[in-house]
């Protein structure tokens, strides 16, 4: 069915323009002023902003670890996404150690295809580095998976520096991009043991076992290795002031570094871990929530362009029957928070409405620049002829919930 969206103010990173947008077969086929009305369906958007569909570049919708399985799946998680305007997600496909990347991709497709209410793709996690895994990296590229994820923390998934180095060389060879969870896993393990041995088991010890310096050190090491290889890299969920300074120094030397942060690192602080009745467990995530000084530094990074994208690291667990299992040991609290639904409203409210960022920058952070970074642009991330017909009509202000995600299926 054809559709005409009339008179909306189309927003991109380059500006705003009031236009009609004609859609057919899930594609934008015409744009202009006062287009001829001959569609079966017409939407009057004259009082609306028209945004490209938002993209969440970092989700864990069906993550299973040794503590729990996320309470969301591709059905519920994608429904939450589209409810407030996120029309594409990029989920972390994570293989079982000893299994192939192709088997992992097949598993994730089985979980998502026919169940997700939004478009989706994956980052492929490399939780080990073997000759067989190396041979599959180019196969992933051929199947449309152009980004990869590695970890410097978590014993079951952690890569050594040598493995990072070898993986980077192969990813560069095939034209992919690497994102890494940057925390010093060895020191975190020891700090956790030290706290537990002295009876310090409450949620408030979670951030103390993962201090700022351990993220900054890992990022410095990661970027040093990437600089040796000459690979453009992504830092996922950057959370500290010190880490951002490491990035700035690397860029000053000519390195290409992309930075993602998340709403929780812009808006929440570590005092929440002190809440009574184990309520602090709700906010256990890794990296942990930080200090107000870190919030402020990251907002300044967003404003100055040192932070390119805001995604969520959506990874939710129920408090009453999952998080509660760590009541006597903070390391047993499943780590993660929701966010795929609330991100647009939160960043609009805290960023646009406070005049920290413009609408154009808002679109870049939540859509256009994510699409460009992960080879989705201009199919995604922009409203122009030939692009997918994913767009959001905003009536008034986003924080009032007056948001319509228009997904044409």
CSV table of C-alpha atoms in Angstrom, one decimal:
chain,number,residue,atom,x,y,z
A,1,UNK,CA,0.0,0.0,0.0
A,2,UNK,CA,1.2,3.5,-0.8
A,3,UNK,CA,1.3,6.2,1.8
A,4,UNK,CA,1.8,9.9,1.8
A,5,UNK,CA,3.1,11.7,4.9
A,6,UNK,CA,2.3,15.4,4.3
A,7,UNK,CA,4.1,18.4,5.7
A,8,UNK,CA,6.3,17.0,8.3
A,9,UNK,CA,9.5,18.6,9.4
A,10,UNK,CA,12.2,16.1,8.2
A,11,UNK,CA,15.2,16.2,10.6
A,12,UNK,CA,18.7,14.9,9.7
A,13,UNK,CA,22.2,15.8,10.9
A,14,UNK,CA,22.4,18.4,8.2
A,15,UNK,CA,19.2,20.3,9.1
A,16,UNK,CA,15.4,20.5,9.0
A,17,UNK,CA,13.1,20.9,6.1
A,18,UNK,CA,9.3,20.7,5.8
A,19,UNK,CA,8.5,18.1,3.1
A,20,UNK,CA,6.0,15.5,1.9
A,21,UNK,CA,7.3,11.9,1.9
A,22,UNK,CA,5.8,9.3,-0.4
A,23,UNK,CA,6.2,5.6,0.6
A,24,UNK,CA,5.6,2.4,-1.3
A,25,UNK,CA,6.7,-1.1,-0.8
A,26,UNK,CA,8.5,-0.2,2.4
A,27,UNK,CA,10.7,2.4,0.6
A,28,UNK,CA,10.7,6.1,0.3
A,29,UNK,CA,10.1,6.8,-3.3
A,30,UNK,CA,9.5,10.6,-3.5
A,31,UNK,CA,10.0,13.7,-1.4
A,32,UNK,CA,9.1,17.3,-2.1
A,33,UNK,CA,6.7,20.1,-1.3
A,34,UNK,CA,3.0,19.7,-2.1
A,35,UNK,CA,3.2,16.3,-3.7
A,36,UNK,CA,0.1,15.1,-5.5
A,37,UNK,CA,-2.3,13.3,-3.3
A,38,UNK,CA,-3.2,9.9,-4.8
A,39,UNK,CA,-2.4,7.4,-2.0
A,40,UNK,CA,-4.7,5.1,-0.2
A,41,UNK,CA,-3.5,6.4,3.1
A,42,UNK,CA,-2.5,10.0,4.0
A,43,UNK,CA,-1.0,11.2,7.3
A,44,UNK,CA,-1.1,14.9,8.1
A,45,UNK,CA,2.3,15.5,9.8
A,46,UNK,CA,2.2,19.3,9.5
A,47,UNK,CA,2.6,19.7,13.3
A,48,UNK,CA,5.2,17.0,13.6
A,49,UNK,CA,8.9,16.4,13.4
A,50,UNK,CA,9.8,13.4,11.2
A,51,UNK,CA,12.8,11.5,12.4
A,52,UNK,CA,14.5,8.5,10.8
A,53,UNK,CA,13.8,5.4,12.8
A,54,UNK,CA,16.1,5.2,15.8
A,55,UNK,CA,18.8,2.5,15.9
A,56,UNK,CA,20.0,0.8,19.1
A,57,UNK,CA,23.5,-0.4,18.3
A,58,UNK,CA,23.9,-2.5,21.4
A,59,UNK,CA,21.4,-4.9,22.8
A,60,UNK,CA,21.4,-8.4,24.5
A,61,UNK,CA,17.9,-9.6,23.9
A,62,UNK,CA,18.4,-13.3,24.6
A,63,UNK,CA,21.6,-13.4,26.5
A,64,UNK,CA,22.3,-16.6,28.6
A,65,UNK,CA,25.2,-16.7,31.0
A,66,UNK,CA,26.1,-18.7,34.0
A,67,UNK,CA,23.8,-16.7,36.3
A,68,UNK,CA,20.6,-16.2,34.4
A,69,UNK,CA,18.9,-15.7,31.0
A,70,UNK,CA,17.6,-12.2,30.2
A,71,UNK,CA,14.0,-11.7,30.9
A,72,UNK,CA,13.5,-10.1,27.4
A,73,UNK,CA,13.7,-12.0,24.1
A,74,UNK,CA,13.3,-10.8,20.5
A,75,UNK,CA,9.5,-10.7,20.8
A,76,UNK,CA,9.2,-8.6,24.0
A,77,UNK,CA,12.4,-6.6,23.4
A,78,UNK,CA,11.6,-5.6,19.9
A,79,UNK,CA,8.1,-4.6,21.0
A,80,UNK,CA,9.6,-2.4,23.6
A,81,UNK,CA,11.9,-0.9,21.0
A,82,UNK,CA,9.3,0.1,18.5
A,83,UNK,CA,6.9,1.4,21.2
A,84,UNK,CA,9.0,4.5,21.4
A,85,UNK,CA,10.6,4.7,18.0
A,86,UNK,CA,13.5,2.3,17.7
A,87,UNK,CA,13.0,0.5,14.5
A,88,UNK,CA,16.3,-1.3,14.2
A,89,UNK,CA,18.4,-3.1,16.8
A,90,UNK,CA,21.9,-4.6,16.6
A,91,UNK,CA,22.1,-7.5,19.0
A,92,UNK,CA,25.2,-9.2,20.4
A,93,UNK,CA,25.3,-12.7,18.9
A,94,UNK,CA,27.4,-14.7,21.4
A,95,UNK,CA,28.5,-18.3,20.6
A,96,UNK,CA,29.2,-21.0,23.0
A,97,UNK,CA,32.9,-21.7,23.5
A,98,UNK,CA,33.9,-24.4,21.1
A,99,UNK,CA,31.1,-23.7,18.7
A,100,UNK,CA,31.3,-22.0,15.3
A,101,UNK,CA,30.4,-18.5,14.4
A,102,UNK,CA,28.1,-19.9,11.7
A,103,UNK,CA,26.2,-22.0,14.2
A,104,UNK,CA,25.9,-18.9,16.4
A,105,UNK,CA,24.5,-16.9,13.5
A,106,UNK,CA,22.0,-19.7,12.8
A,107,UNK,CA,20.9,-19.7,16.4
A,108,UNK,CA,20.4,-16.0,16.6
A,109,UNK,CA,18.4,-16.0,13.3
A,110,UNK,CA,16.2,-18.7,14.7
A,111,UNK,CA,15.5,-16.6,17.8
A,112,UNK,CA,14.8,-13.4,15.8
A,113,UNK,CA,13.3,-14.2,12.4
A,114,UNK,CA,9.5,-14.1,12.4
A,115,UNK,CA,9.5,-12.9,16.0
A,116,UNK,CA,11.1,-9.4,16.0
A,117,UNK,CA,8.8,-6.5,15.5
A,118,UNK,CA,11.7,-4.4,14.2
A,119,UNK,CA,14.6,-4.8,11.8
A,120,UNK,CA,17.7,-6.3,13.3
A,121,UNK,CA,21.3,-7.3,12.7
A,122,UNK,CA,24.1,-8.5,14.9
A,123,UNK,CA,27.6,-7.9,16.2
A,124,UNK,CA,29.4,-11.3,16.2
A,125,UNK,CA,31.1,-11.9,19.5
A,126,UNK,CA,34.6,-13.5,19.3
A,127,UNK,CA,34.9,-15.2,22.7
A,128,UNK,CA,37.9,-17.2,21.7
A,129,UNK,CA,40.4,-17.0,18.8
A,130,UNK,CA,41.3,-20.2,17.0
A,131,UNK,CA,42.2,-21.0,13.4
A,132,UNK,CA,38.6,-22.1,12.8
A,133,UNK,CA,37.2,-18.9,14.1
A,134,UNK,CA,39.7,-16.9,12.1
A,135,UNK,CA,38.5,-18.6,8.9
A,136,UNK,CA,34.9,-17.7,9.7
A,137,UNK,CA,35.5,-14.0,10.0
A,138,UNK,CA,35.3,-13.4,6.3
A,139,UNK,CA,32.3,-15.7,6.1
A,140,UNK,CA,30.5,-13.4,8.6
A,141,UNK,CA,31.3,-10.4,6.4
A,142,UNK,CA,29.8,-12.2,3.4
A,143,UNK,CA,26.6,-12.8,5.3
A,144,UNK,CA,26.2,-9.1,6.3
A,145,UNK,CA,27.8,-9.2,9.7
A,146,UNK,CA,30.5,-6.5,9.5
A,147,UNK,CA,31.1,-5.8,13.2
A,148,UNK,CA,32.6,-7.9,15.9
A,149,UNK,CA,32.7,-7.8,19.7
A,150,UNK,CA,35.5,-8.9,22.1
A,151,UNK,CA,35.9,-8.7,25.9
A,152,UNK,CA,38.7,-7.7,28.2
A,153,UNK,CA,36.7,-8.9,31.2
A,154,UNK,CA,34.6,-12.0,32.1
A,155,UNK,CA,36.7,-15.2,32.3
A,156,UNK,CA,34.4,-17.1,30.0
A,157,UNK,CA,34.8,-14.6,27.2
A,158,UNK,CA,38.0,-12.7,27.9
A,159,UNK,CA,40.6,-12.3,25.1
A,160,UNK,CA,44.3,-12.0,25.8
A,161,UNK,CA,46.2,-9.1,24.3
A,162,UNK,CA,47.7,-11.5,21.8
A,163,UNK,CA,44.2,-12.7,20.7
A,164,UNK,CA,43.1,-9.1,20.4
A,165,UNK,CA,46.1,-8.3,18.2
A,166,UNK,CA,45.5,-11.3,15.9
A,167,UNK,CA,41.8,-10.7,15.7
A,168,UNK,CA,42.3,-7.1,14.8
A,169,UNK,CA,44.6,-8.0,11.9
A,170,UNK,CA,42.0,-10.4,10.4
A,171,UNK,CA,39.2,-7.9,10.9
A,172,UNK,CA,41.2,-5.2,9.2
A,173,UNK,CA,42.0,-7.5,6.4
A,174,UNK,CA,38.3,-8.2,5.6
A,175,UNK,CA,37.1,-4.6,6.2
A,176,UNK,CA,35.2,-5.1,9.5
A,177,UNK,CA,35.1,-3.1,12.7
A,178,UNK,CA,35.8,-4.3,16.2
A,179,UNK,CA,34.0,-3.2,19.4
A,180,UNK,CA,35.5,-4.2,22.8
A,181,UNK,CA,34.2,-4.3,26.4
A,182,UNK,CA,37.1,-2.6,28.1
A,183,UNK,CA,37.8,-3.4,31.7
A,184,UNK,CA,40.8,-5.0,33.3
A,185,UNK,CA,39.4,-8.4,34.1
A,186,UNK,CA,42.3,-9.8,36.1
A,187,UNK,CA,42.3,-6.9,38.6
A,188,UNK,CA,38.5,-7.0,38.8
A,189,UNK,CA,38.6,-10.7,39.7
A,190,UNK,CA,41.1,-10.0,42.5
A,191,UNK,CA,39.2,-7.0,43.9
A,192,UNK,CA,36.0,-9.1,44.0
A,193,UNK,CA,37.8,-11.8,45.9
A,194,UNK,CA,39.2,-9.3,48.3
A,195,UNK,CA,35.8,-7.8,49.1
A,196,UNK,CA,34.1,-11.1,49.4
A,197,UNK,CA,36.7,-12.5,51.8
A,198,UNK,CA,36.1,-9.7,54.2
A,199,UNK,CA,32.3,-10.1,54.1
A,200,UNK,CA,31.7,-7.1,51.8
A,201,UNK,CA,28.9,-8.7,49.7
A,202,UNK,CA,26.4,-5.9,49.1
A,203,UNK,CA,25.7,-4.2,45.8
A,204,UNK,CA,27.6,-1.1,46.8
A,205,UNK,CA,30.8,-3.1,46.4
A,206,UNK,CA,30.1,-3.8,42.7
A,207,UNK,CA,31.4,-0.4,41.5
A,208,UNK,CA,34.3,-0.5,44.0
A,209,UNK,CA,35.5,-3.7,42.4
A,210,UNK,CA,35.3,-2.1,38.9
A,211,UNK,CA,36.9,1.4,39.5
A,212,UNK,CA,37.3,4.0,36.8
A,213,UNK,CA,41.0,3.4,36.3
A,214,UNK,CA,40.4,-0.2,35.3
A,215,UNK,CA,38.3,0.9,32.3
A,216,UNK,CA,40.7,3.6,31.4
A,217,UNK,CA,43.7,1.2,31.6
A,218,UNK,CA,41.9,-1.3,29.4
A,219,UNK,CA,40.9,1.3,26.8
A,220,UNK,CA,44.5,2.6,26.7
A,221,UNK,CA,45.8,-1.0,26.1
A,222,UNK,CA,43.1,-1.7,23.5
A,223,UNK,CA,43.9,1.5,21.6
A,224,UNK,CA,47.6,0.8,21.8
A,225,UNK,CA,47.1,-2.6,20.1
A,226,UNK,CA,44.7,-1.1,17.6
A,227,UNK,CA,47.2,1.6,16.8
A,228,UNK,CA,49.8,-1.0,16.1
A,229,UNK,CA,47.5,-2.8,13.7
A,230,UNK,CA,46.0,0.4,12.1
A,231,UNK,CA,42.4,-0.7,12.7
A,232,UNK,CA,39.6,1.8,13.3
A,233,UNK,CA,37.8,0.6,16.5
A,234,UNK,CA,34.7,1.1,18.6
A,235,UNK,CA,34.6,1.5,22.3
A,236,UNK,CA,31.3,0.2,23.7
A,237,UNK,CA,29.6,1.7,26.7
A,238,UNK,CA,32.3,4.1,27.7
A,239,UNK,CA,31.5,5.3,31.2
A,240,UNK,CA,34.3,7.4,32.8
A,241,UNK,CA,35.9,10.8,32.5
A,242,UNK,CA,39.4,9.2,32.5
A,243,UNK,CA,38.5,6.9,29.6
A,244,UNK,CA,37.4,9.8,27.5
A,245,UNK,CA,40.7,11.5,28.0
A,246,UNK,CA,42.5,8.4,26.8
A,247,UNK,CA,40.4,8.5,23.6
A,248,UNK,CA,41.2,12.2,23.1
A,249,UNK,CA,44.9,11.5,23.3
A,250,UNK,CA,44.7,8.6,20.8
A,251,UNK,CA,42.8,10.7,18.4
A,252,UNK,CA,45.3,13.5,18.7
A,253,UNK,CA,47.9,11.0,17.4
A,254,UNK,CA,45.6,10.2,14.4
A,255,UNK,CA,43.8,7.1,15.5
A,256,UNK,CA,40.3,6.5,14.3
A,257,UNK,CA,38.2,5.7,17.4
A,258,UNK,CA,34.4,5.6,17.7
A,259,UNK,CA,32.8,6.0,21.2
A,260,UNK,CA,29.5,4.7,22.3
A,261,UNK,CA,28.0,5.6,25.7
A,262,UNK,CA,24.6,4.7,27.2
A,263,UNK,CA,21.8,6.7,29.0
A,264,UNK,CA,22.8,5.1,32.3
A,265,UNK,CA,26.2,6.6,32.2
A,266,UNK,CA,24.8,10.1,31.4
A,267,UNK,CA,21.9,10.1,33.8
A,268,UNK,CA,22.5,7.8,36.8
A,269,UNK,CA,25.1,7.7,39.5
A,270,UNK,CA,26.7,5.2,41.8
A,271,UNK,CA,24.9,6.4,44.9
A,272,UNK,CA,22.0,4.2,43.7
A,273,UNK,CA,23.9,1.1,44.9
A,274,UNK,CA,23.4,2.3,48.5
A,275,UNK,CA,19.6,2.0,48.3
A,276,UNK,CA,18.2,-0.1,51.2
A,277,UNK,CA,16.5,-3.5,50.9
A,278,UNK,CA,18.8,-4.7,48.1
A,279,UNK,CA,17.3,-2.2,45.7
A,280,UNK,CA,20.7,-1.2,44.6
A,281,UNK,CA,20.9,-4.6,42.8
A,282,UNK,CA,18.5,-3.2,40.1
A,283,UNK,CA,21.4,-1.0,38.9
A,284,UNK,CA,24.1,-3.5,38.8
A,285,UNK,CA,25.6,-3.4,35.3
A,286,UNK,CA,29.1,-3.5,33.9
A,287,UNK,CA,30.7,-1.1,33.6
A,288,UNK,CA,28.9,0.1,36.8
A,289,UNK,CA,27.2,3.5,37.3
A,290,UNK,CA,29.7,6.2,38.0
A,291,UNK,CA,30.1,9.6,39.7
A,292,UNK,CA,28.3,12.9,38.8
A,293,UNK,CA,31.7,14.1,37.6
A,294,UNK,CA,31.7,11.3,35.0
A,295,UNK,CA,28.1,12.1,34.0
A,296,UNK,CA,29.2,15.7,33.4
A,297,UNK,CA,32.3,14.7,31.4
A,298,UNK,CA,30.4,12.3,29.2
A,299,UNK,CA,27.7,14.9,28.4
A,300,UNK,CA,30.4,17.3,27.5
A,301,UNK,CA,31.8,14.6,25.3
A,302,UNK,CA,28.5,14.3,23.6
A,303,UNK,CA,28.2,18.0,23.1
A,304,UNK,CA,31.8,18.3,21.7
A,305,UNK,CA,31.5,15.3,19.4
A,306,UNK,CA,34.0,13.1,21.3
A,307,UNK,CA,31.1,10.6,21.8
A,308,UNK,CA,29.6,9.6,18.5
A,309,UNK,CA,26.6,7.4,19.5
A,310,UNK,CA,24.3,6.6,22.3
A,311,UNK,CA,22.9,3.0,22.5
A,312,UNK,CA,21.7,1.1,25.5
A,313,UNK,CA,23.5,-2.2,26.3
A,314,UNK,CA,19.9,-3.4,26.9
A,315,UNK,CA,20.3,-6.5,29.1
A,316,UNK,CA,17.5,-6.8,31.6
A,317,UNK,CA,16.9,-9.3,34.4
A,318,UNK,CA,14.0,-9.5,36.8
A,319,UNK,CA,14.6,-8.2,40.3
A,320,UNK,CA,12.4,-10.6,42.3
A,321,UNK,CA,13.7,-13.9,40.9
A,322,UNK,CA,17.0,-13.2,39.2
A,323,UNK,CA,18.8,-10.2,40.7
A,324,UNK,CA,17.8,-11.4,44.1
A,325,UNK,CA,20.0,-14.4,43.7
A,326,UNK,CA,23.0,-12.2,44.5
A,327,UNK,CA,21.7,-11.1,47.9
A,328,UNK,CA,24.6,-12.7,49.7
A,329,UNK,CA,27.3,-12.1,47.0
A,330,UNK,CA,27.3,-9.1,44.7
A,331,UNK,CA,29.2,-11.0,42.0
A,332,UNK,CA,26.1,-13.3,41.7
A,333,UNK,CA,23.8,-10.5,40.7
A,334,UNK,CA,23.1,-10.8,37.0
A,335,UNK,CA,24.5,-7.6,35.5
A,336,UNK,CA,22.4,-5.5,33.1
A,337,UNK,CA,19.7,-2.9,32.8
A,338,UNK,CA,16.8,-2.2,30.3
A,339,UNK,CA,16.8,0.7,28.0
A,340,UNK,CA,15.7,-0.1,24.5
A,341,UNK,CA,12.3,1.5,25.0
A,342,UNK,CA,13.3,4.6,27.1
A,343,UNK,CA,16.4,5.8,25.3
A,344,UNK,CA,14.8,8.3,22.9
A,345,UNK,CA,12.7,9.9,25.6
A,346,UNK,CA,15.6,10.1,28.0
A,347,UNK,CA,18.0,11.6,25.6
A,348,UNK,CA,15.4,14.0,24.2
A,349,UNK,CA,14.4,15.2,27.7
A,350,UNK,CA,17.9,15.4,29.2
A,351,UNK,CA,19.7,16.5,26.0
A,352,UNK,CA,17.4,18.4,23.6
A,353,UNK,CA,15.0,20.0,26.1
A,354,UNK,CA,17.9,21.3,28.2
A,355,UNK,CA,19.5,22.6,25.0
A,356,UNK,CA,22.6,20.5,25.5
A,357,UNK,CA,22.2,19.2,22.0
A,358,UNK,CA,20.2,20.1,18.9
A,359,UNK,CA,17.5,18.0,17.2
A,360,UNK,CA,20.0,17.4,14.5
A,361,UNK,CA,22.6,16.1,16.9
A,362,UNK,CA,19.9,14.0,18.6
A,363,UNK,CA,19.2,12.3,15.2
A,364,UNK,CA,22.9,11.6,14.7
A,365,UNK,CA,23.5,10.1,18.1
A,366,UNK,CA,20.4,7.8,18.0
A,367,UNK,CA,20.2,7.0,14.3
A,368,UNK,CA,22.3,8.4,11.5
A,369,UNK,CA,25.8,8.1,12.9
A,370,UNK,CA,25.0,4.5,14.1
A,371,UNK,CA,23.8,3.6,10.6
A,372,UNK,CA,27.0,5.1,9.1
A,373,UNK,CA,29.3,3.3,11.5
A,374,UNK,CA,27.7,-0.1,11.0
A,375,UNK,CA,27.2,0.0,7.2
A,376,UNK,CA,23.5,0.5,7.3
A,377,UNK,CA,23.5,4.0,5.8
A,378,UNK,CA,21.7,5.2,3.7
A,379,UNK,CA,19.3,2.3,3.9
A,380,UNK,CA,18.8,3.3,7.5
A,381,UNK,CA,19.5,6.4,9.5
A,382,UNK,CA,18.1,9.0,7.1
A,383,UNK,CA,14.9,10.0,5.4
A,384,UNK,CA,15.7,10.3,1.7
A,385,UNK,CA,14.6,8.7,-1.6
A,386,UNK,CA,15.6,5.0,-1.7
A,387,UNK,CA,15.9,4.6,2.1
A,388,UNK,CA,13.8,2.2,4.1
A,389,UNK,CA,10.5,3.7,5.2
A,390,UNK,CA,11.4,3.7,8.9
A,391,UNK,CA,10.4,7.0,10.4
A,392,UNK,CA,9.0,8.4,13.6
A,393,UNK,CA,6.4,11.1,13.8
A,394,UNK,CA,6.8,13.2,16.9
A,395,UNK,CA,3.7,15.1,18.0
A,396,UNK,CA,4.9,17.9,20.4
A,397,UNK,CA,7.6,16.6,22.7
A,398,UNK,CA,8.9,13.1,23.0
A,399,UNK,CA,9.0,13.1,26.8
A,400,UNK,CA,5.2,13.2,26.9
A,401,UNK,CA,5.1,9.9,25.1
A,402,UNK,CA,3.4,11.3,22.1
A,403,UNK,CA,5.5,9.2,19.7
A,404,UNK,CA,4.4,7.1,16.8
A,405,UNK,CA,6.8,4.6,15.3
A,406,UNK,CA,5.7,4.2,11.7
A,407,UNK,CA,7.0,0.8,10.5
A,408,UNK,CA,5.7,-0.2,7.1
A,409,UNK,CA,5.2,-4.0,6.8
